[in-house]
Amino acid sequence: MDGKSVAGRIHDAIHRLTAAEKRAARGLLGSYPTLGLAPVAEFAEQAGASSATVLRFVAQLGYKSYPDFQRALREEMEARSKSPLQRGVPLGDQREPDSHFLDQFISRAADNLRATAGLIPPSEFEAVCTRLAETKAQCWLAGGRFTDFLAGYMEAHLRLIRPGVRRLDGRPATRTDQLIDIRPGDTVIIFDVRRYDPALVELAAELASQRAQIVLITDEWMSPVNRFAKLVLPCRTEMDRTWDANGSLLAVVEALLARTTELAWPSASKRMGAIERS
Amino acid sequence: MDGKSVAGRIHDAIHRLTAAEKRAARGLLGSYPTLGLAPVAEFAEQAGASSATVLRFVAQLGYKSYPDFQRALREEMEARSKSPLQRGVPLGDQREPDSHFLDQFISRAADNLRATAGLIPPSEFEAVCTRLAETKAQCWLAGGRFTDFLAGYMEAHLRLIRPGVRRLDGRPATRTDQLIDIRPGDTVIIFDVRRYDPALVELAAELASQRAQIVLITDEWMSPVNRFAKLVLPCRTEMDRTWDANGSLLAVVEALLARTTELAWPSASKRMGAIERS
DNA sequence: GCATTTATGAAACTACTGATACACAAGTTA
DNA sequence: TAACTTGTGTATCAGTAGTTTCATAAATGC
């Protein structure tokens, strides 16, 4: 048996595998390496395949028997726990030397996340959450061409935890109608990233004149909307020269939702329970 | 069996143990939990005792059989790797003691990203991208309650780089109409995460019978849609007991888009240029 | 130092797990 | 559509692991 890790062998062999064998492979990767240390029957059950298929799967990986495969797994975890440097890295994701596109991309996305955490002052973040947990004022959401989905996502979740959540429609024409309903002190969350949408700046200007409180979620280059915003949460989005990624915006949105849920728990839990039952 | 950890039980029981049994205990603690997952004979050999002694040792710990003891060990490591909160903090970046909510949240989100990279075999990822770059067949997208926004986001971007992109509407009623347009060999990307949508399973079943190629993007617990899927990209989403995060799904979507753009560059660049000018 | 108790490992046993063969289903090609 | 190839699960078998028994060796008490 050569020195490759079991997870590595799976990645190498997966294209040769049949549908049921792939279920076994995914099952193992999903709870790695535990499932492989269980008896064949349990492995099969958990992965949604038959024992025979699991056996064929380990044969495909190049092991001459199931016990042999299990020994490889044990030796792998033993080696890992013995080297103090690598301790703490979960077993599944040791980087193979020939890091693939997905690995590189995700690694950069993770860098962006970390940078974003550094970019946003905790007090700003907290201020937005307390404002959202405060249900006296209404809360509106608006996004641009490629960020509208974020507004939609946030709206759907925010609706679960508080009342008075509404969405500002994308088309500038219909916006003027909606502006009538906005009251002074209402919160408006605006998403805007590079190739900034001029319509959003106009919108922000009008909202500001109506004394709405604008929260801007943007990228590191700062949408011009920030002129009118009370609170700004900038996120790192740059991947390379041609590509920006909105993953960090979503992460911030989810963090906002989680924290707001926490702050508004007494009322939010009742509301969520009621929605659940309906 | 009560909930105590195996290591805890050893410490509780160690004074009752006889000399040879203590050797077994020391051996297990020395390479924990690997040695306990080996066959009895190997455990015995490594610990310098006989098989019978090892058996008596696990009996002393309160397990009614050796397999029972091994299951406890597996469940223990499974629980540990599944709960991000208890997972060992990486040695390098120890969190600031007064680390703020946002930092913690984002740090866990980054963990999820990394875990996701380990969960998805590069060849599967690549297969999806080449399929998307191939413009002969049409490409459809569908999502569930909280993942529909991902379908929308992906649709918007995919439209920029290739023709024949369409969205399957959320309401089951209108779906039957749309199914008429689907041709054998078409690609359908389905998003489905926990609290899986039964409507999506139905949809997938129908699509499979029409010989559409289904690509499933799901969470680590695997939507039942996977029975019908040709390719599956599982992502880690778990944050804590009450909250799952879709950030890793979006990261994968963006990676897919970036890679597909790369693969389809000759045609995609022309198309994007034309859209730009319009 | 002898008797008694307790601990320990070797060997026999049985139960269960992993392996194999086979039949059926699904998908593919002509 | 029919013939064929490939994949998949069920049932059966064989081998090995876990368990038990028992004889022997320490350890302890008298």
XYZ file of C-alpha atoms (C1' of nucleotides) in Angstrom:
616
model
C 0.000 0.000 0.000
C 1.446 3.358 -0.968
C 1.442 6.363 1.348
C -1.607 8.263 0.090
C -4.292 9.211 2.550
C -7.647 7.528 2.320
C -9.406 10.825 1.618
C -6.883 11.472 -1.141
C -7.572 8.108 -2.702
C -11.269 8.815 -2.711
C -10.719 12.032 -4.612
C -8.500 10.230 -7.066
C -10.876 7.369 -7.634
C -14.242 9.042 -7.470
C -14.689 9.381 -11.204
C -14.390 5.611 -11.628
C -17.050 4.972 -9.016
C -20.623 4.009 -9.777
C -23.613 5.869 -8.362
C -24.063 3.705 -5.272
C -20.336 3.628 -4.653
C -20.299 7.407 -4.728
C -22.931 7.456 -2.016
C -20.543 5.398 0.059
C -17.703 7.797 -0.737
C -19.745 10.850 0.218
C -20.964 9.202 3.362
C -17.414 8.531 4.425
C -16.227 12.033 3.557
C -19.198 13.440 5.417
C -18.249 11.815 8.684
C -14.617 11.129 8.239
C -13.074 8.890 9.374
C -15.599 7.598 11.879
C -17.912 5.865 9.485
C -15.072 3.844 8.024
C -14.254 2.443 11.436
C -17.728 1.023 11.890
C -18.664 -2.473 10.739
C -19.550 -2.778 7.072
C -23.252 -3.164 7.753
C -23.422 0.103 9.670
C -21.348 1.933 7.069
C -23.702 0.672 4.385
C -26.811 1.657 6.303
C -25.563 5.166 7.038
C -24.432 5.754 3.484
C -27.626 4.421 1.959
C -26.099 1.501 0.126
C -25.692 -2.231 0.571
C -22.811 -3.968 2.317
C -21.646 -5.416 -0.948
C -21.396 -1.947 -2.466
C -19.312 -0.695 0.424
C -16.972 -3.616 -0.009
C -16.637 -2.912 -3.701
C -15.990 0.722 -2.834
C -13.024 -0.033 -0.582
C -11.725 -2.446 -3.201
C -11.828 0.418 -5.718
C -9.695 2.464 -3.358
C -7.081 -0.233 -3.622
C -7.424 -2.017 -0.296
C -7.391 -5.754 -0.391
C -9.877 -6.167 2.437
C -12.126 -4.157 4.698
C -9.949 -4.727 7.780
C -7.000 -3.586 5.699
C -8.853 -0.381 4.853
C -9.675 0.180 8.506
C -6.069 -0.269 9.508
C -5.111 2.434 7.008
C -7.638 4.776 8.598
C -6.346 4.090 12.078
C -2.733 4.576 11.076
C -3.694 7.830 9.423
C -5.312 9.258 12.535
C -2.523 7.948 14.699
C 0.094 9.674 12.540
C -1.927 12.846 12.670
C -2.327 12.965 16.416
C 1.362 12.251 16.856
C 2.507 15.330 14.942
C 1.750 18.329 17.171
C 2.014 20.885 14.372
C -0.916 19.611 12.436
C -3.033 18.855 15.472
C -6.383 20.564 15.442
C -6.852 20.451 11.710
C -9.927 18.273 11.178
C -9.054 14.948 9.634
C -10.859 15.336 6.358
C -9.210 18.413 5.003
C -5.499 17.962 4.901
C -4.386 19.804 1.808
C -3.019 17.579 -0.879
C 0.035 19.225 -2.425
C -1.671 19.714 -5.802
C -4.321 22.094 -4.511
C -7.241 22.350 -6.887
C -9.187 25.341 -8.211
C -11.952 24.884 -5.655
C -9.472 24.698 -2.789
C -7.727 27.859 -3.898
C -10.962 29.706 -4.455
C -12.377 28.728 -1.102
C -9.153 29.505 0.621
C -9.278 33.029 -0.770
C -12.935 33.330 0.164
C -12.008 32.389 3.725
C -9.319 35.082 3.676
C -11.980 37.569 2.645
C -14.138 36.534 5.542
C -11.350 37.064 8.007
C -10.501 40.425 6.486
C -14.148 41.419 6.695
C -14.231 40.690 10.406
C -11.350 43.126 10.751
C -13.017 45.729 8.576
C -16.213 46.031 10.596
C -16.027 47.715 13.987
C -17.860 45.565 16.557
C -19.763 48.594 17.805
C -21.167 49.287 14.341
C -22.234 45.691 13.970
C -23.849 45.691 17.378
C -25.627 48.974 16.691
C -27.236 47.520 13.566
C -28.414 44.455 15.469
C -29.981 46.371 18.322
C -31.726 48.579 15.804
C -33.117 45.510 14.030
C -34.179 43.918 17.301
C -36.065 47.104 18.102
C -39.462 46.537 16.536
C -41.058 49.939 16.980
C -39.806 51.207 13.666
C -40.333 49.435 10.376
C -37.494 47.842 8.455
C -37.008 48.077 4.707
C -34.567 46.352 2.414
C -33.171 47.197 -1.001
C -30.439 45.843 -3.244
C -28.866 46.435 -6.628
C -28.446 44.297 -9.698
C -26.497 41.452 -8.130
C -27.183 42.094 -4.480
C -30.941 42.051 -4.609
C -30.862 38.371 -3.730
C -29.181 39.315 -0.457
C -31.998 41.696 0.339
C -34.459 38.929 -0.446
C -32.649 36.416 1.726
C -32.407 38.788 4.627
C -36.034 39.765 4.276
C -37.194 36.144 4.369
C -35.279 35.451 7.580
C -36.004 38.777 9.243
C -39.706 38.167 8.720
C -39.387 35.124 10.937
C -38.093 37.054 13.903
C -39.869 40.406 13.746
C -42.846 42.213 12.221
C -42.756 45.265 9.997
C -40.267 43.972 7.425
C -40.770 45.093 3.846
C -38.838 45.076 0.639
C -38.176 47.977 -1.683
C -38.747 46.814 -5.194
C -35.944 46.987 -7.707
C -37.480 49.175 -10.365
C -36.971 52.886 -9.739
C -40.427 53.670 -11.130
C -42.299 51.727 -8.485
C -40.069 52.984 -5.738
C -41.651 56.370 -5.463
C -44.962 54.706 -4.561
C -43.328 52.756 -1.790
C -41.543 55.761 -0.363
C -44.867 57.138 0.803
C -45.105 54.419 3.463
C -41.731 55.189 4.952
C -41.850 57.022 8.249
C -39.120 59.051 9.901
C -36.976 56.787 12.049
C -37.591 53.680 9.921
C -34.546 51.564 9.157
C -33.538 50.951 5.564
C -30.876 48.389 4.753
C -29.250 48.986 1.398
C -26.918 46.563 -0.356
C -24.614 48.014 -2.964
C -21.354 46.730 -4.403
C -19.015 47.761 -7.192
C -20.491 48.851 -10.445
C -22.589 50.801 -7.973
C -26.177 51.349 -8.920
C -26.951 55.066 -9.494
C -30.605 54.372 -8.714
C -29.625 53.348 -5.194
C -27.847 56.642 -4.581
C -30.934 58.554 -5.651
C -33.044 56.356 -3.440
C -30.721 56.926 -0.497
C -30.828 60.673 -1.021
C -34.593 60.712 -0.934
C -34.735 58.428 2.075
C -32.310 60.636 3.935
C -34.472 63.653 3.281
C -37.365 61.733 4.801
C -35.232 61.102 7.883
C -35.028 57.356 7.432
C -32.013 55.704 9.056
C -29.900 54.100 6.365
C -27.726 51.062 6.971
C -25.360 50.368 4.105
C -23.788 46.983 3.428
C -21.134 47.404 0.760
C -17.687 46.377 -0.441
C -14.281 47.687 0.537
C -14.435 50.477 -2.052
C -17.563 51.940 -0.465
C -20.695 52.651 -2.410
C -21.409 56.401 -2.753
C -24.530 55.674 -0.750
C -22.317 56.012 2.311
C -22.798 59.807 2.079
C -26.330 59.259 3.350
C -25.831 56.271 5.609
C -25.929 56.311 9.380
C -24.245 52.940 9.717
C -21.927 51.227 7.223
C -20.750 47.627 7.179
C -17.971 47.257 4.602
C -16.990 43.762 3.455
C -13.998 42.478 1.546
C -15.093 41.089 -1.810
C -12.065 41.121 -4.080
C -10.970 37.765 -5.463
C -8.856 38.726 -8.442
C -8.843 41.427 -11.039
C -11.958 40.224 -12.842
C -13.979 38.620 -10.136
C -15.577 39.867 -6.920
C -17.331 37.532 -4.542
C -20.329 38.314 -2.392
C -19.756 35.502 0.044
C -18.553 37.814 2.779
C -21.672 39.954 2.456
C -23.808 36.899 3.010
C -21.724 35.904 6.008
C -22.274 39.318 7.534
C -25.988 39.087 6.803
C -26.173 35.731 8.537
C -24.208 37.069 11.482
C -26.629 39.983 11.728
C -29.579 37.608 11.685
C -28.075 35.326 14.305
C -27.191 38.168 16.643
C -30.511 39.925 16.160
C -32.341 36.692 16.925
C -30.309 36.460 20.102
C -31.109 40.030 21.141
C -34.792 39.759 20.335
C -35.155 36.233 21.679
C -38.101 36.759 24.038
C -40.361 38.070 21.300
C -38.659 36.328 18.375
C -39.033 32.835 19.840
C -42.785 33.301 20.292
C -43.085 34.590 16.753
C -41.058 31.758 15.262
C -43.090 29.222 17.219
C -46.312 30.694 15.899
C -45.070 30.637 12.315
C -43.904 27.068 12.800
C -47.348 25.940 13.866
C -49.246 27.744 11.141
C -24.981 3.377 28.794
C -24.720 6.776 30.421
C -23.206 9.774 28.701
C -19.716 9.774 30.201
C -16.766 9.826 27.888
C -14.593 6.759 27.649
C -11.528 8.636 28.898
C -13.585 9.880 31.840
C -14.624 6.371 32.725
C -11.039 5.221 32.700
C -10.078 7.874 35.211
C -13.016 6.936 37.400
C -12.253 3.253 37.331
C -8.467 3.218 37.264
C -7.982 2.482 40.950
C -10.140 -0.631 40.755
C -8.056 -2.071 37.953
C -5.477 -4.809 38.331
C -1.899 -4.462 37.141
C -2.395 -5.904 33.666
C -5.637 -4.043 33.229
C -3.863 -0.803 34.054
C -1.392 -1.526 31.277
C -4.375 -1.728 28.951
C -5.731 1.559 30.276
C -2.366 3.298 29.923
C -1.992 1.949 26.417
C -5.367 3.271 25.373
C -4.811 6.687 26.904
C -1.406 6.773 25.226
C -2.850 6.525 21.753
C -6.392 7.605 22.225
C -8.740 6.651 20.749
C -7.004 4.781 17.949
C -5.937 1.742 19.880
C -9.455 1.119 21.094
C -10.670 0.951 17.506
C -8.270 -1.856 16.651
C -9.204 -5.523 17.061
C -8.786 -6.916 20.575
C -5.704 -8.920 19.663
C -3.873 -5.843 18.393
C -4.943 -3.771 21.397
C -3.644 -6.525 23.664
C -0.356 -6.838 21.824
C 0.307 -3.077 21.814
C -0.585 -2.710 25.460
C 1.468 -5.716 26.529
C -1.374 -7.792 27.841
C -3.551 -10.658 26.689
C -6.829 -10.395 24.832
C -8.688 -11.675 27.842
C -7.287 -8.882 29.996
C -8.350 -6.239 27.520
C -11.840 -7.693 27.511
C -11.978 -7.616 31.287
C -10.738 -4.036 31.143
C -13.568 -2.813 28.943
C -16.005 -4.751 31.097
C -14.693 -2.815 34.096
C -15.476 0.415 32.275
C -19.069 -0.696 32.146
C -19.433 -1.762 28.532
C -21.251 -4.976 27.918
C -19.103 -6.017 24.974
C -16.058 -4.948 23.010
C -18.082 -3.824 19.968
C -20.219 -1.806 22.355
C -17.114 -0.100 23.702
C -15.919 0.657 20.180
C -19.233 2.181 19.254
C -18.944 4.505 22.253
C -15.515 5.597 21.029
C -16.783 6.278 17.531
C -19.773 8.231 18.744
C -17.486 10.249 20.937
C -15.185 11.298 18.099
C -18.118 11.893 15.818
C -19.710 14.237 18.341
C -16.449 16.044 18.765
C -15.811 16.653 15.076
C -19.424 17.625 14.418
C -19.708 20.371 17.011
C -17.605 23.327 15.917
C -17.853 24.933 19.336
C -16.010 22.178 21.142
C -13.521 21.556 18.409
C -9.962 22.244 19.405
C -8.965 25.798 18.677
C -6.186 25.811 16.080
C -2.859 26.454 17.748
C -1.896 29.471 15.663
C -4.874 31.756 15.874
C -6.103 31.575 19.437
C -9.160 33.732 19.692
C -8.945 36.959 21.627
C -10.514 36.389 25.022
C -13.051 39.166 24.513
C -13.576 38.199 20.908
C -16.787 39.692 19.642
C -19.859 37.945 18.290
C -19.070 38.861 14.701
C -15.512 37.556 14.964
C -16.654 34.265 16.392
C -19.402 33.889 13.851
C -17.151 34.633 10.936
C -14.459 32.386 12.267
C -16.892 29.496 12.367
C -18.136 30.395 8.893
C -14.548 30.190 7.683
C -14.239 26.758 9.298
C -17.299 25.684 7.363
C -15.735 26.891 4.150
C -12.590 24.924 4.760
C -14.566 21.812 5.670
C -16.605 22.216 2.500
C -13.473 22.186 0.382
C -12.634 18.840 1.939
C -16.107 17.494 1.371
C -16.254 18.093 -2.356
C -14.084 15.930 -4.584
C -12.309 18.181 -7.114
C -13.321 15.911 -9.970
C -17.005 16.296 -9.082
C -16.619 20.046 -9.000
C -14.820 20.012 -12.307
C -17.433 17.764 -13.875
C -20.168 20.242 -12.964
C -18.208 23.128 -14.455
C -17.484 21.420 -17.754
C -21.136 20.493 -18.002
C -22.108 24.124 -17.442
C -19.554 25.376 -19.939
C -21.031 22.995 -22.492
C -23.798 25.048 -24.091
C -25.484 22.423 -26.262
C -27.881 21.405 -23.526
C -30.075 23.833 -21.635
C -29.535 24.599 -17.977
C -32.294 24.897 -15.383
C -32.185 26.008 -11.772
C -34.448 25.326 -8.802
C -34.290 25.973 -5.074
C -36.332 25.498 -1.914
C -37.691 27.876 0.673
C -34.451 29.505 1.748
C -32.224 28.470 -1.117
C -34.247 29.920 -3.938
C -32.196 33.081 -3.700
C -29.112 31.018 -4.539
C -30.808 29.706 -7.655
C -31.664 33.287 -8.560
C -28.144 34.523 -7.987
C -26.621 31.733 -9.997
C -29.132 32.235 -12.784
C -28.312 35.930 -13.046
C -24.597 35.270 -13.375
C -24.892 32.206 -15.568
C -26.983 34.215 -18.008
C -24.006 36.472 -18.555
C -21.740 33.683 -19.678
C -23.988 31.314 -21.603
C -27.364 31.023 -23.333
C -30.151 28.581 -22.493
C -30.371 29.339 -18.788
C -33.804 29.139 -17.224
C -35.297 29.029 -13.780
C -37.813 26.530 -12.450
C -40.421 28.432 -10.546
C -40.992 27.628 -6.904
C -44.653 26.769 -6.939
C -45.307 23.078 -7.655
C -48.407 23.968 -9.646
C -46.554 25.955 -12.272
C -43.749 23.447 -12.419
C -45.612 20.895 -14.484
C -45.961 23.458 -17.275
C -42.255 24.119 -17.269
C -41.328 20.464 -17.315
C -42.623 20.221 -20.850
C -39.714 22.271 -22.121
C -37.084 20.069 -20.548
C -35.229 17.849 -22.965
C -33.264 14.675 -22.219
C -29.705 15.578 -21.400
C -30.552 19.008 -20.014
C -28.817 19.971 -16.802
C -30.882 20.837 -13.732
C -29.229 22.365 -10.709
C -31.199 21.838 -7.525
C -30.489 23.538 -4.212
C -31.857 21.837 -1.120
C -30.821 22.107 2.516
C -32.169 20.820 5.807
C -35.878 20.934 6.383
C -35.714 19.477 2.902
C -38.482 20.449 0.569
C -40.663 17.444 -0.395
C -41.690 19.276 -3.554
C -38.072 19.211 -4.719
C -37.862 15.450 -4.314
C -40.972 15.032 -6.423
C -39.538 17.407 -8.971
C -36.258 15.494 -9.040
C -38.055 12.193 -9.508
C -39.943 13.538 -12.487
C -36.857 15.119 -13.965
C -34.930 11.873 -13.593
C -37.636 9.999 -15.456
C -37.276 12.565 -18.251
C -33.555 11.791 -18.373
C -32.462 15.213 -17.215
C -29.065 15.311 -15.539
C -29.489 16.511 -11.984
C -26.804 18.385 -10.088
C -27.561 18.684 -6.375
C -26.086 21.316 -4.109
C -26.938 20.444 -0.527
C -25.724 20.361 3.064
C -23.736 17.726 4.890
C -26.871 15.741 5.776
C -27.698 15.225 2.122
C -31.065 16.089 0.711
C -33.031 12.988 -0.341
C -32.797 14.406 -3.835
C -29.385 12.749 -3.991
C -31.103 9.482 -4.970
C -31.782 11.048 -8.350
C -28.714 13.206 -8.754
C -25.880 12.504 -11.116
C -23.522 14.894 -9.362
C -23.670 16.064 -5.761
C -21.818 18.948 -4.120
C -22.261 18.713 -0.347
C -21.408 21.769 1.769
C -20.917 22.163 5.489
C -23.575 24.469 6.905
C -23.854 23.741 10.610
C -23.156 26.654 12.958
C -24.796 25.618 16.201
C -27.851 23.730 17.284
C -30.363 26.296 16.099
C -28.659 27.919 13.190
C -27.390 26.708 9.835
C -25.564 29.036 7.489
C -25.720 29.021 3.707
C -22.495 30.923 3.241
C -20.610 27.866 2.093
C -23.241 27.136 -0.543
C -22.786 30.623 -1.961
C -19.021 30.207 -1.944
C -19.367 27.011 -3.949
C -21.753 28.708 -6.357
C -19.282 31.521 -6.900
C -16.470 29.056 -7.393
C -18.578 27.228 -9.974
C -19.264 30.486 -11.777
C -15.636 31.548 -11.774
C -14.394 28.206 -13.034
C -17.123 27.900 -15.655
C -16.291 31.362 -16.938
C -12.690 30.260 -17.238
C -13.599 27.099 -19.149
C -16.027 28.840 -21.481
C -13.909 31.946 -21.926
C -13.781 32.087 -25.745
C -17.565 32.203 -26.096
C -18.327 33.760 -22.716
C -16.136 36.803 -23.246
C -17.885 37.667 -26.500
C -21.253 37.240 -24.875
C -20.364 39.383 -21.877
C -18.993 42.071 -24.150
C -22.230 42.125 -26.143
C -24.336 42.411 -23.002
C -22.082 45.189 -21.743
C -22.649 47.277 -24.833
C -26.419 46.799 -24.948
C 6.234 -21.677 54.435
C 1.707 -23.253 53.403
C -3.067 -22.307 52.155
C -6.130 -19.449 50.026
C -7.425 -16.012 47.035
C -6.840 -13.431 43.075
C -4.875 -12.346 38.617
C -3.466 -13.816 34.080
C -2.792 -15.959 29.650
C -3.492 -20.150 26.530
C -6.629 -22.569 24.167
C -11.323 -23.938 22.807
C -15.678 -22.227 21.333
C -19.492 -19.507 18.994
C -21.219 -15.717 17.005
C -20.914 -12.365 13.979
C -18.696 -9.981 10.327
C -16.750 -9.661 5.910
C -16.568 -11.993 1.554
C -18.686 -14.386 -2.493
C -21.988 -15.860 -5.814
C -26.031 -15.079 -7.980
C -30.168 -13.073 -9.686
C -32.480 -9.097 -10.923
C -32.724 -4.293 -12.327
C -31.176 -0.395 -14.737
C -29.104 1.750 -18.196
C -26.916 1.584 -22.883
C -26.483 0.560 -27.772
C -27.823 -1.084 -32.117
C -37.649 -2.297 -28.962
C -34.687 -5.898 -28.117
C -30.122 -7.524 -26.911
C -26.560 -6.624 -24.154
C -23.703 -4.577 -20.703
C -23.236 -2.821 -16.293
C -24.600 -1.954 -11.709
C -26.897 -3.291 -7.279
C -28.877 -5.757 -3.559
C -30.064 -10.324 -1.365
C -28.792 -14.636 0.382
C -25.288 -17.742 1.631
C -20.822 -19.238 3.119
C -16.386 -19.142 5.343
C -13.233 -17.132 8.277
C -11.967 -14.410 11.948
C -12.844 -11.803 15.881
C -14.708 -11.724 20.463
C -15.919 -14.501 24.284
C -15.572 -18.111 27.735
C -13.351 -21.647 30.256
C -9.793 -23.440 32.702
C -5.196 -24.345 34.250
C -1.321 -21.986 36.090
C 1.109 -18.258 38.295
C 1.363 -14.468 41.509
C 0.036 -12.272 45.501
C -1.779 -12.071 50.050
C -2.935 -13.712 54.625
C -2.383 -16.981 58.292
